[in-house]
């Protein structure tokens, strides 16, 4: 009846003389020389298979990654390749996705020939979450027939996020709502379509992040003041913090490590561990250049890490005593930092060249901590914990003034958003407060509001994403006028992406500010809290 082979030996089942009515049957093992061993079974054996782990194929094949990029069935073919089968139902709707994350591809992906197909996909996630679509591949033959259209919502009338064809597409597209509408049109003979992954996470459009030594990281709504505590795995005594809107991750510093996580606290990762003597304070992320800068008060250096490959470089390592906060002029590649011990604020280029002292010790600057850079107003603000004031200087260092003063304060972190300052204050208890404040200071130096935190807050960053999409509906491509998409400007300003004869305005990361507050501590404070 049944037959299989293993190591040049055959295994065969045999019902024997009684044929269909056998009650005692056999399994024969037949060797190379036709020698035979027998296993007698009290029953009727049928099929037989041999399994041995060492003979199981473990090498690569064309479909061993994400189902080979196929939406339905993937077939391995000769030459370590694969072929996608398409469902018989070629209706206009090609799928609704409701899971928090997953894989999505066009029916035509990896097929060598096809009919014209026009598919609509709708991705839905939890209300309050946003969807990030990350492209793995988009390859088309002719933009008249092959293109991908994405809308920020659940219908073809939702705001457009772009019409894409050929191989030039953004790395990722992020919705502003919990739904995304995707149209995939495929009609060429050799185009391979698209495949992508999608994920969802809480990504508010305007918020304040605060690191709390005692309680974790707070995400505070700027308008309502609602407070959500984030506790990523491994979080312990966070100090500096920043947010990268490109990958949707929070970065924070602890005493000897830099870590990151999604904005809801999931997927926590170690970015870098600083060696002996490390005592990390502030950090700052340039999301366009994919660089992270940090202040190490233990080793008296300012370092730089590539977020793409984790390579590491020391930018400043001389004539620096206690670097506390870092601000970045991302348009010009300039670092500003406060030096608490030397009582001054300095700057240099990203590579450490052209180092200058912007402002040094004075009656208003004795213990600079937090910094906030106003690139449009050409001002740098500083929070001074010793003089209990906030001051500013122009970027030439020729003029400086007092902006705000509060007796009994102990200012730490500082950031700016729409000409308003956010500053953290330990208060009169200084090193050992249990209740601290975040002050909101208006244009005229008047305190508008204060958020009270039962914990110890340090650095502060503001994140506010303005409107990112227009409401216009681009036409479907109809002509032979094909233009490949263009790269966005390095400064992330509003840029037009020209695709298949359609101009789609796109606002990327430059129009984004971030408010994040960190928990910072001096050595004496660390000793006090153990």
Short mmCIF file of C-alpha atoms in Angstrom, two decimals:
data_model
loop_
_atom_site.label_atom_id
_atom_site.label_comp_id
_atom_site.label_asym_id
_atom_site.label_seq_id
_atom_site.Cartn_x
_atom_site.Cartn_y
_atom_site.Cartn_z
CA UNK A 1 0.00 0.00 0.00
CA UNK A 2 2.22 2.82 1.29
CA UNK A 3 5.86 3.49 0.37
CA UNK A 4 8.67 5.86 1.44
CA UNK A 5 12.49 5.97 1.39
CA UNK A 6 15.16 6.91 3.92
CA UNK A 7 18.94 6.50 3.50
CA UNK A 8 18.47 4.25 0.46
CA UNK A 9 16.15 1.96 2.40
CA UNK A 10 12.52 1.47 1.48
CA UNK A 11 9.63 1.27 3.93
CA UNK A 12 6.47 -0.36 2.59
CA UNK A 13 3.15 -1.42 4.17
CA UNK A 14 1.53 -4.75 3.21
CA UNK A 15 -2.00 -5.98 3.90
CA UNK A 16 -0.94 -9.52 3.03
CA UNK A 17 -3.03 -12.35 1.62
CA UNK A 18 -6.30 -11.25 3.13
CA UNK A 19 -6.09 -7.99 1.25
CA UNK A 20 -8.96 -5.64 2.24
CA UNK A 21 -10.03 -7.70 5.21
CA UNK A 22 -6.64 -8.14 6.82
CA UNK A 23 -6.41 -7.84 10.62
CA UNK A 24 -2.67 -8.52 10.82
CA UNK A 25 -0.52 -6.49 8.43
CA UNK A 26 3.15 -5.68 8.04
CA UNK A 27 5.65 -2.85 7.62
CA UNK A 28 8.69 -4.03 5.67
CA UNK A 29 12.09 -2.33 5.72
CA UNK A 30 13.95 -3.28 2.55
CA UNK A 31 17.70 -2.61 2.45
CA UNK A 32 20.15 -1.95 -0.37
CA UNK A 33 20.60 -5.63 -1.12
CA UNK A 34 16.87 -6.28 -0.97
CA UNK A 35 17.24 -7.67 2.55
CA UNK A 36 14.08 -7.34 4.56
CA UNK A 37 13.09 -6.75 8.16
CA UNK A 38 9.46 -6.86 9.26
CA UNK A 39 7.27 -5.12 11.82
CA UNK A 40 3.99 -6.97 12.37
CA UNK A 41 0.95 -4.84 13.24
CA UNK A 42 -2.31 -6.14 14.66
CA UNK A 43 -4.50 -3.96 12.48
CA UNK A 44 -4.58 -2.68 8.94
CA UNK A 45 -1.73 -0.26 8.15
CA UNK A 46 -2.01 2.05 5.17
CA UNK A 47 0.29 4.94 4.33
CA UNK A 48 3.81 5.37 5.68
CA UNK A 49 6.15 8.40 5.97
CA UNK A 50 9.69 8.62 7.33
CA UNK A 51 10.84 11.75 9.22
CA UNK A 52 14.47 12.39 10.17
CA UNK A 53 15.57 15.83 11.32
CA UNK A 54 19.01 15.71 9.70
CA UNK A 55 17.48 15.24 6.26
CA UNK A 56 14.94 18.05 6.56
CA UNK A 57 15.63 20.87 4.12
CA UNK A 58 16.77 23.95 6.02
CA UNK A 59 18.21 26.08 3.24
CA UNK A 60 16.62 29.22 1.80
CA UNK A 61 13.88 29.20 -0.74
CA UNK A 62 11.88 31.80 -2.57
CA UNK A 63 9.00 31.94 -0.11
CA UNK A 64 10.59 31.70 3.35
CA UNK A 65 10.17 35.40 4.24
CA UNK A 66 6.74 36.99 4.80
CA UNK A 67 5.06 34.40 2.60
CA UNK A 68 7.35 35.50 -0.23
CA UNK A 69 5.52 38.82 -0.33
CA UNK A 70 2.35 37.09 -1.54
CA UNK A 71 -1.08 38.03 -0.26
CA UNK A 72 -2.61 34.61 -0.94
CA UNK A 73 -0.54 31.52 -1.87
CA UNK A 74 3.20 31.46 -2.58
CA UNK A 75 4.79 28.67 -4.65
CA UNK A 76 8.54 27.96 -4.67
CA UNK A 77 9.93 27.65 -8.20
CA UNK A 78 13.31 26.52 -9.59
CA UNK A 79 16.28 28.78 -9.01
CA UNK A 80 15.29 29.69 -5.43
CA UNK A 81 12.45 31.83 -6.71
CA UNK A 82 8.77 32.01 -5.94
CA UNK A 83 5.47 32.59 -7.65
CA UNK A 84 2.35 34.16 -6.17
CA UNK A 85 -1.10 32.78 -6.86
CA UNK A 86 -3.98 35.24 -6.88
CA UNK A 87 -7.38 34.48 -5.42
CA UNK A 88 -10.03 33.63 -7.98
CA UNK A 89 -12.18 36.46 -6.64
CA UNK A 90 -10.80 39.59 -8.37
CA UNK A 91 -13.44 41.95 -7.00
CA UNK A 92 -12.69 45.64 -6.41
CA UNK A 93 -12.24 45.19 -2.68
CA UNK A 94 -9.02 43.39 -1.84
CA UNK A 95 -9.02 43.34 1.92
CA UNK A 96 -9.81 45.00 5.21
CA UNK A 97 -7.13 44.80 7.91
CA UNK A 98 -8.06 45.25 11.55
CA UNK A 99 -5.08 43.73 13.38
CA UNK A 100 -2.62 46.14 15.13
CA UNK A 101 0.14 45.23 12.67
CA UNK A 102 0.74 43.02 9.69
CA UNK A 103 1.87 42.55 6.10
CA UNK A 104 0.13 43.87 3.01
CA UNK A 105 0.93 43.40 -0.68
CA UNK A 106 -0.67 43.79 -4.07
CA UNK A 107 -2.10 40.64 -5.67
CA UNK A 108 0.35 41.10 -8.53
CA UNK A 109 3.44 41.16 -6.35
CA UNK A 110 6.14 38.76 -7.72
CA UNK A 111 3.95 37.54 -10.59
CA UNK A 112 5.40 37.69 -14.07
CA UNK A 113 2.16 38.16 -15.99
CA UNK A 114 -1.27 39.41 -15.04
CA UNK A 115 -4.43 41.12 -16.09
CA UNK A 116 -5.24 44.67 -15.04
CA UNK A 117 -6.26 44.62 -11.40
CA UNK A 118 -7.62 47.46 -9.31
CA UNK A 119 -7.67 46.75 -5.58
CA UNK A 120 -8.81 48.73 -2.56
CA UNK A 121 -7.36 48.04 0.90
CA UNK A 122 -8.60 49.59 4.13
CA UNK A 123 -6.53 49.39 7.32
CA UNK A 124 -8.32 50.09 10.59
CA UNK A 125 -6.89 50.24 14.08
CA UNK A 126 -7.92 51.34 17.57
CA UNK A 127 -9.42 54.86 17.85
CA UNK A 128 -6.73 57.24 19.07
CA UNK A 129 -4.00 55.25 17.31
CA UNK A 130 -2.33 56.08 14.00
CA UNK A 131 -1.13 53.79 11.21
CA UNK A 132 2.40 53.68 9.84
CA UNK A 133 2.86 52.01 6.44
CA UNK A 134 6.49 51.01 5.77
CA UNK A 135 7.38 50.09 2.20
CA UNK A 136 9.54 47.07 1.46
CA UNK A 137 9.13 47.21 -2.31
CA UNK A 138 7.26 49.22 -4.93
CA UNK A 139 8.15 48.31 -8.51
CA UNK A 140 6.02 49.25 -11.49
CA UNK A 141 6.46 49.20 -15.25
CA UNK A 142 4.22 51.98 -16.55
CA UNK A 143 2.74 54.72 -14.36
CA UNK A 144 -0.37 54.87 -16.55
CA UNK A 145 -1.36 51.42 -15.37
CA UNK A 146 0.76 50.74 -12.27
CA UNK A 147 0.53 53.07 -9.27
CA UNK A 148 -0.31 53.19 -5.58
CA UNK A 149 -2.69 55.78 -4.15
CA UNK A 150 -2.90 56.37 -0.36
CA UNK A 151 -5.48 58.43 1.53
CA UNK A 152 -5.69 59.50 5.15
CA UNK A 153 -9.05 58.02 6.04
CA UNK A 154 -11.50 55.32 5.04
CA UNK A 155 -12.68 56.39 1.56
CA UNK A 156 -11.58 57.73 -1.80
CA UNK A 157 -12.73 61.19 -0.65
CA UNK A 158 -10.29 61.27 2.28
CA UNK A 159 -7.27 63.62 2.12
CA UNK A 160 -4.56 62.38 -0.22
CA UNK A 161 -1.20 61.25 1.16
CA UNK A 162 0.31 60.70 -2.27
CA UNK A 163 0.16 58.83 -5.56
CA UNK A 164 3.29 56.76 -6.13
CA UNK A 165 4.76 54.84 -9.02
CA UNK A 166 8.13 53.52 -10.22
CA UNK A 167 10.58 52.69 -7.45
CA UNK A 168 10.94 56.07 -5.70
CA UNK A 169 8.69 56.14 -2.65
CA UNK A 170 9.04 57.40 0.92
CA UNK A 171 10.27 54.89 3.48
CA UNK A 172 7.03 55.21 5.41
CA UNK A 173 3.67 56.97 5.35
CA UNK A 174 1.81 57.77 8.58
CA UNK A 175 -1.87 58.57 8.93
CA UNK A 176 -3.35 61.20 11.21
CA UNK A 177 -6.35 59.00 12.01
CA UNK A 178 -6.94 55.34 12.79
CA UNK A 179 -7.80 54.40 9.18
CA UNK A 180 -5.87 54.33 5.90
CA UNK A 181 -7.29 53.84 2.39
CA UNK A 182 -4.99 52.31 -0.25
CA UNK A 183 -5.66 51.78 -3.95
CA UNK A 184 -3.31 49.51 -5.88
CA UNK A 185 -3.64 49.49 -9.66
CA UNK A 186 -1.52 46.96 -11.55
CA UNK A 187 -1.65 46.35 -15.26
CA UNK A 188 1.79 45.90 -16.79
CA UNK A 189 3.26 42.56 -17.76
CA UNK A 190 6.51 42.74 -15.81
CA UNK A 191 5.79 45.06 -12.90
CA UNK A 192 5.98 43.39 -9.50
CA UNK A 193 3.58 45.61 -7.55
CA UNK A 194 4.18 46.49 -3.91
CA UNK A 195 4.64 44.91 -0.53
CA UNK A 196 4.77 46.68 2.82
CA UNK A 197 4.31 46.25 6.54
CA UNK A 198 1.95 48.29 8.69
CA UNK A 199 1.81 48.99 12.40
CA UNK A 200 -0.27 51.14 14.74
CA UNK A 201 0.60 53.12 17.86
CA UNK A 202 -0.57 56.06 19.92
CA UNK A 203 0.98 59.10 18.27
CA UNK A 204 -0.75 62.29 19.48
CA UNK A 205 -0.41 65.42 17.40
CA UNK A 206 0.49 67.77 20.26
CA UNK A 207 1.93 66.66 23.57
CA UNK A 208 4.49 67.18 26.28
CA UNK A 209 6.81 64.36 27.35
CA UNK A 210 8.17 64.41 30.88
CA UNK A 211 10.64 62.02 32.42
CA UNK A 212 10.00 61.39 36.08
CA UNK A 213 12.77 59.87 38.19
CA UNK A 214 10.24 58.18 40.44
CA UNK A 215 7.36 57.27 38.11
CA UNK A 216 8.62 56.84 34.54
CA UNK A 217 7.74 58.95 31.50
CA UNK A 218 4.63 61.13 31.33
CA UNK A 219 2.86 62.10 28.13
CA UNK A 220 0.84 65.23 28.83
CA UNK A 221 -1.69 66.69 26.41
CA UNK A 222 -0.76 70.36 25.97
CA UNK A 223 -4.36 71.51 25.50
CA UNK A 224 -6.19 69.43 28.10
CA UNK A 225 -3.43 68.59 30.59
CA UNK A 226 -4.36 64.89 30.61
CA UNK A 227 -1.46 62.77 31.83
CA UNK A 228 -0.57 59.25 30.65
CA UNK A 229 2.32 57.38 32.28
CA UNK A 230 4.57 55.30 30.01
CA UNK A 231 6.67 52.54 31.58
CA UNK A 232 8.83 50.76 28.96
CA UNK A 233 10.59 47.56 29.99
CA UNK A 234 13.91 48.27 31.70
CA UNK A 235 13.09 51.90 32.50
CA UNK A 236 14.99 53.11 35.56
CA UNK A 237 15.68 56.70 36.63
CA UNK A 238 15.24 58.37 33.23
CA UNK A 239 16.91 61.75 32.77
CA UNK A 240 17.19 63.22 29.24
CA UNK A 241 14.53 62.60 26.59
CA UNK A 242 13.62 63.38 22.98
CA UNK A 243 11.16 62.13 20.39
CA UNK A 244 11.83 61.07 16.80
CA UNK A 245 8.69 61.66 14.69
CA UNK A 246 10.19 59.76 11.74
CA UNK A 247 10.22 56.37 13.46
CA UNK A 248 7.70 57.30 16.17
CA UNK A 249 10.07 56.42 19.02
CA UNK A 250 10.99 58.04 22.31
CA UNK A 251 14.69 58.16 23.24
CA UNK A 252 15.80 58.67 26.83
CA UNK A 253 19.00 58.57 28.84
CA UNK A 254 19.68 56.84 32.13
CA UNK A 255 22.95 56.96 34.06
CA UNK A 256 24.98 54.79 31.66
CA UNK A 257 22.55 53.85 28.89
CA UNK A 258 20.48 55.34 26.11
CA UNK A 259 17.24 53.51 25.35
CA UNK A 260 14.22 53.88 23.08
CA UNK A 261 10.64 52.65 22.80
CA UNK A 262 7.45 53.30 20.91
CA UNK A 263 5.35 56.17 22.19
CA UNK A 264 3.06 53.75 24.03
CA UNK A 265 6.07 52.15 25.78
CA UNK A 266 6.17 49.00 23.67
CA UNK A 267 9.21 47.52 21.90
CA UNK A 268 11.80 48.91 24.34
CA UNK A 269 15.39 48.65 23.06
CA UNK A 270 18.90 49.42 24.25
CA UNK A 271 20.44 51.98 21.89
CA UNK A 272 23.87 52.23 23.48
CA UNK A 273 25.60 51.45 26.76
CA UNK A 274 28.21 54.01 27.84
CA UNK A 275 31.36 52.58 29.39
CA UNK A 276 33.16 53.24 32.63
CA UNK A 277 32.61 56.66 34.16
CA UNK A 278 29.50 57.45 32.13
CA UNK A 279 26.90 59.76 33.69
CA UNK A 280 24.41 60.79 31.02
CA UNK A 281 22.29 63.91 31.15
CA UNK A 282 20.46 65.40 28.20
CA UNK A 283 20.16 64.09 24.64
CA UNK A 284 18.79 65.50 21.40
CA UNK A 285 17.71 63.81 18.16
CA UNK A 286 18.11 65.14 14.62
CA UNK A 287 15.48 62.99 12.91
CA UNK A 288 16.37 64.19 9.40
CA UNK A 289 20.11 63.49 9.68
CA UNK A 290 19.38 60.35 11.79
CA UNK A 291 21.80 61.44 14.52
CA UNK A 292 21.50 61.45 18.30
CA UNK A 293 23.72 63.71 20.47
CA UNK A 294 24.18 63.22 24.21
CA UNK A 295 25.88 64.99 27.13
CA UNK A 296 28.05 62.76 29.34
CA UNK A 297 28.88 64.61 32.57
CA UNK A 298 30.81 61.63 33.94
CA UNK A 299 33.37 61.57 31.13
CA UNK A 300 32.98 65.29 30.29
CA UNK A 301 32.22 64.71 26.61
CA UNK A 302 29.51 65.28 24.06
CA UNK A 303 28.94 62.22 21.90
CA UNK A 304 27.09 61.40 18.70
CA UNK A 305 25.36 58.17 17.63
CA UNK A 306 24.05 57.26 14.19
CA UNK A 307 20.47 56.00 14.46
CA UNK A 308 20.90 54.08 11.21
CA UNK A 309 23.92 51.93 12.08
CA UNK A 310 24.63 52.72 15.77
CA UNK A 311 28.14 53.99 15.00
CA UNK A 312 29.57 56.23 17.72
CA UNK A 313 31.73 59.37 17.69
CA UNK A 314 32.95 61.82 20.36
CA UNK A 315 32.34 65.40 19.20
CA UNK A 316 33.72 67.42 22.15
CA UNK A 317 36.17 66.05 24.73
CA UNK A 318 38.30 69.01 25.88
CA UNK A 319 37.73 72.14 28.01
CA UNK A 320 34.34 70.91 29.15
CA UNK A 321 33.38 70.18 32.77
CA UNK A 322 29.69 69.41 33.24
CA UNK A 323 27.64 69.46 30.03
CA UNK A 324 23.98 69.43 30.95
CA UNK A 325 21.64 70.24 28.07
CA UNK A 326 21.99 70.08 24.28
CA UNK A 327 20.10 71.96 21.56
CA UNK A 328 20.47 71.37 17.82
CA UNK A 329 20.21 73.80 14.93
CA UNK A 330 19.23 71.05 12.51
CA UNK A 331 19.14 73.28 9.46
CA UNK A 332 22.77 74.35 9.85
CA UNK A 333 24.30 71.36 11.69
CA UNK A 334 25.21 73.26 14.88
CA UNK A 335 25.24 71.99 18.49
CA UNK A 336 24.62 74.26 21.50
CA UNK A 337 25.34 73.05 25.02
CA UNK A 338 25.32 74.39 28.58
CA UNK A 339 28.35 73.85 30.85
CA UNK A 340 27.27 74.12 34.46
CA UNK A 341 30.70 74.11 36.12
CA UNK A 342 32.37 76.53 33.67
CA UNK A 343 29.28 78.77 33.73
CA UNK A 344 28.96 79.22 29.99
CA UNK A 345 27.09 78.21 26.86
CA UNK A 346 29.04 77.02 23.82
CA UNK A 347 28.43 75.85 20.29
CA UNK A 348 30.21 74.04 17.46
CA UNK A 349 29.42 72.26 14.22
CA UNK A 350 28.23 68.66 14.23
CA UNK A 351 31.79 67.51 13.51
CA UNK A 352 33.25 69.56 16.40
CA UNK A 353 34.72 72.30 14.23
CA UNK A 354 34.28 76.08 14.67
CA UNK A 355 33.81 75.88 18.44
CA UNK A 356 32.77 79.18 20.06
CA UNK A 357 31.66 80.50 23.46
CA UNK A 358 28.27 82.12 22.97
CA UNK A 359 27.89 83.57 26.47
CA UNK A 360 29.91 83.14 29.68
CA UNK A 361 29.58 83.81 33.41
CA UNK A 362 27.71 86.96 34.38
CA UNK A 363 25.27 88.18 37.00
CA UNK A 364 22.54 86.40 35.04
CA UNK A 365 24.41 83.23 34.09
CA UNK A 366 25.94 81.24 36.94
CA UNK A 367 24.47 77.76 36.65
CA UNK A 368 22.97 77.14 33.17
CA UNK A 369 20.88 74.00 32.82
CA UNK A 370 18.13 73.75 30.20
CA UNK A 371 18.38 75.31 26.73
CA UNK A 372 15.76 76.18 24.11
CA UNK A 373 16.60 77.31 20.59
CA UNK A 374 14.28 79.67 18.70
CA UNK A 375 15.60 79.39 15.14
CA UNK A 376 13.07 81.81 13.66
CA UNK A 377 13.65 84.49 16.30
CA UNK A 378 17.42 83.84 16.27
CA UNK A 379 17.52 83.48 20.05
CA UNK A 380 18.82 80.90 22.50
CA UNK A 381 17.07 80.75 25.89
CA UNK A 382 18.65 79.27 29.01
CA UNK A 383 17.27 78.25 32.41
CA UNK A 384 19.65 79.07 35.27
CA UNK A 385 19.11 77.17 38.49
CA UNK A 386 21.52 79.33 40.51
CA UNK A 387 20.21 82.78 39.53
CA UNK A 388 16.60 81.47 39.45
CA UNK A 389 15.86 83.03 36.10
CA UNK A 390 15.40 82.38 32.40
CA UNK A 391 17.49 84.51 30.06
CA UNK A 392 18.08 84.78 26.34
CA UNK A 393 20.89 85.73 24.01
CA UNK A 394 20.92 86.34 20.28
CA UNK A 395 22.87 83.84 18.25
CA UNK A 396 25.70 86.30 17.78
CA UNK A 397 26.16 86.55 21.55
CA UNK A 398 26.05 90.37 21.34
CA UNK A 399 22.85 90.94 23.30
CA UNK A 400 21.32 89.10 26.26
CA UNK A 401 18.45 89.85 28.62
CA UNK A 402 16.46 88.42 31.50
CA UNK A 403 13.16 86.94 30.30
CA UNK A 404 11.60 85.51 33.47
CA UNK A 405 12.55 85.24 37.14
CA UNK A 406 10.98 83.24 39.95
CA UNK A 407 12.31 83.43 43.49
CA UNK A 408 12.74 80.06 45.16
CA UNK A 409 12.83 78.22 41.84
CA UNK A 410 15.23 75.47 40.82
CA UNK A 411 14.94 75.41 37.03
CA UNK A 412 16.13 72.32 35.14
CA UNK A 413 14.65 71.63 31.68
CA UNK A 414 13.53 74.10 29.02
CA UNK A 415 11.91 74.04 25.57
CA UNK A 416 10.00 76.42 23.29
CA UNK A 417 6.90 76.12 21.13
CA UNK A 418 5.15 78.94 19.26
CA UNK A 419 7.05 81.64 21.21
CA UNK A 420 6.05 80.12 24.53
CA UNK A 421 8.47 78.49 26.94
CA UNK A 422 8.01 75.32 28.97
CA UNK A 423 10.31 74.95 31.98
CA UNK A 424 10.58 72.37 34.74
CA UNK A 425 11.16 73.43 38.34
CA UNK A 426 12.24 71.35 41.31
CA UNK A 427 11.21 74.19 43.59
CA UNK A 428 12.63 75.25 46.92
CA UNK A 429 13.35 71.69 48.01
CA UNK A 430 15.95 71.49 45.21
CA UNK A 431 17.60 68.07 45.18
CA UNK A 432 14.91 66.08 46.96
CA UNK A 433 11.52 67.29 45.81
CA UNK A 434 8.49 65.06 45.74
CA UNK A 435 6.26 67.62 44.01
CA UNK A 436 7.66 69.53 41.04
CA UNK A 437 6.18 71.80 38.38
CA UNK A 438 6.14 72.46 34.65
CA UNK A 439 5.58 76.16 33.97
CA UNK A 440 4.10 77.57 30.78
CA UNK A 441 5.48 81.06 30.15
CA UNK A 442 3.90 83.32 27.55
CA UNK A 443 5.34 85.84 25.11
CA UNK A 444 5.49 88.72 27.59
CA UNK A 445 7.27 86.71 30.25
CA UNK A 446 4.04 86.04 32.14
CA UNK A 447 3.32 82.62 33.61
CA UNK A 448 0.17 81.29 31.98
CA UNK A 449 -0.21 77.94 33.70
CA UNK A 450 1.60 75.33 35.74
CA UNK A 451 1.30 71.54 35.72
CA UNK A 452 2.02 69.96 39.09
CA UNK A 453 3.74 66.58 39.04
CA UNK A 454 4.00 64.26 42.02
CA UNK A 455 7.57 63.23 41.25
CA UNK A 456 10.80 64.82 40.07
CA UNK A 457 10.72 66.14 36.50
CA UNK A 458 13.83 67.26 34.62
CA UNK A 459 14.26 67.91 30.89
CA UNK A 460 11.32 69.02 28.77
CA UNK A 461 10.56 68.68 25.06
CA UNK A 462 7.53 69.78 23.05
CA UNK A 463 6.12 67.84 20.12
CA UNK A 464 3.40 69.37 17.95
CA UNK A 465 2.52 68.13 14.50
CA UNK A 466 0.53 70.61 12.49
CA UNK A 467 -1.75 69.71 9.58
CA UNK A 468 0.23 67.41 7.31
CA UNK A 469 -2.08 66.80 4.36
CA UNK A 470 -4.17 68.83 1.98
CA UNK A 471 -7.79 67.97 1.33
CA UNK A 472 -7.52 68.09 -2.45
CA UNK A 473 -8.11 64.93 -4.41
CA UNK A 474 -5.49 64.36 -7.12
CA UNK A 475 -6.76 62.95 -10.42
CA UNK A 476 -6.05 59.44 -11.52
CA UNK A 477 -3.17 59.38 -14.02
CA UNK A 478 -4.44 59.52 -17.60
CA UNK A 479 -1.56 60.70 -19.77
CA UNK A 480 1.88 59.55 -20.80
CA UNK A 481 3.42 62.39 -18.76
CA UNK A 482 5.42 60.38 -16.22
CA UNK A 483 7.61 62.05 -13.60
CA UNK A 484 9.42 60.10 -10.93
CA UNK A 485 9.03 61.27 -7.35
CA UNK A 486 11.60 63.75 -6.06
CA UNK A 487 13.43 63.68 -2.76
CA UNK A 488 12.28 66.03 -0.05
CA UNK A 489 14.54 68.85 1.04
CA UNK A 490 17.07 67.97 3.71
CA UNK A 491 15.56 70.55 6.05
CA UNK A 492 12.18 68.83 5.81
CA UNK A 493 10.31 71.96 4.67
CA UNK A 494 7.02 71.75 2.78
CA UNK A 495 7.92 70.07 -0.50
CA UNK A 496 6.01 69.10 -3.59
CA UNK A 497 6.33 65.48 -4.64
CA UNK A 498 5.62 65.17 -8.36
CA UNK A 499 4.32 61.78 -9.36
CA UNK A 500 2.49 60.57 -12.44
CA UNK A 501 1.64 64.12 -13.46
CA UNK A 502 0.17 64.97 -10.04
CA UNK A 503 1.59 67.52 -7.58
CA UNK A 504 0.98 66.35 -4.03
CA UNK A 505 2.02 68.76 -1.23
CA UNK A 506 3.69 66.93 1.61
CA UNK A 507 4.76 68.31 4.95
CA UNK A 508 7.52 66.31 6.59
CA UNK A 509 9.51 66.55 9.74
CA UNK A 510 10.68 70.16 9.72
CA UNK A 511 7.22 71.44 10.61
CA UNK A 512 7.34 69.45 13.80
CA UNK A 513 8.30 70.59 17.26
CA UNK A 514 8.58 68.29 20.25
CA UNK A 515 7.95 68.82 23.95
CA UNK A 516 9.51 66.23 26.21
CA UNK A 517 10.44 66.54 29.87
CA UNK A 518 13.20 64.48 31.45
CA UNK A 519 14.33 63.67 34.93
CA UNK A 520 17.85 64.95 35.47
CA UNK A 521 19.97 64.57 38.58
CA UNK A 522 23.32 65.66 39.86
CA UNK A 523 25.69 63.25 41.51
CA UNK A 524 24.70 64.47 44.95
CA UNK A 525 21.04 63.95 44.08
CA UNK A 526 21.76 60.41 42.93
CA UNK A 527 23.41 59.67 46.24
CA UNK A 528 20.48 61.18 48.10
CA UNK A 529 17.93 58.93 46.41
CA UNK A 530 20.20 55.90 46.30
#
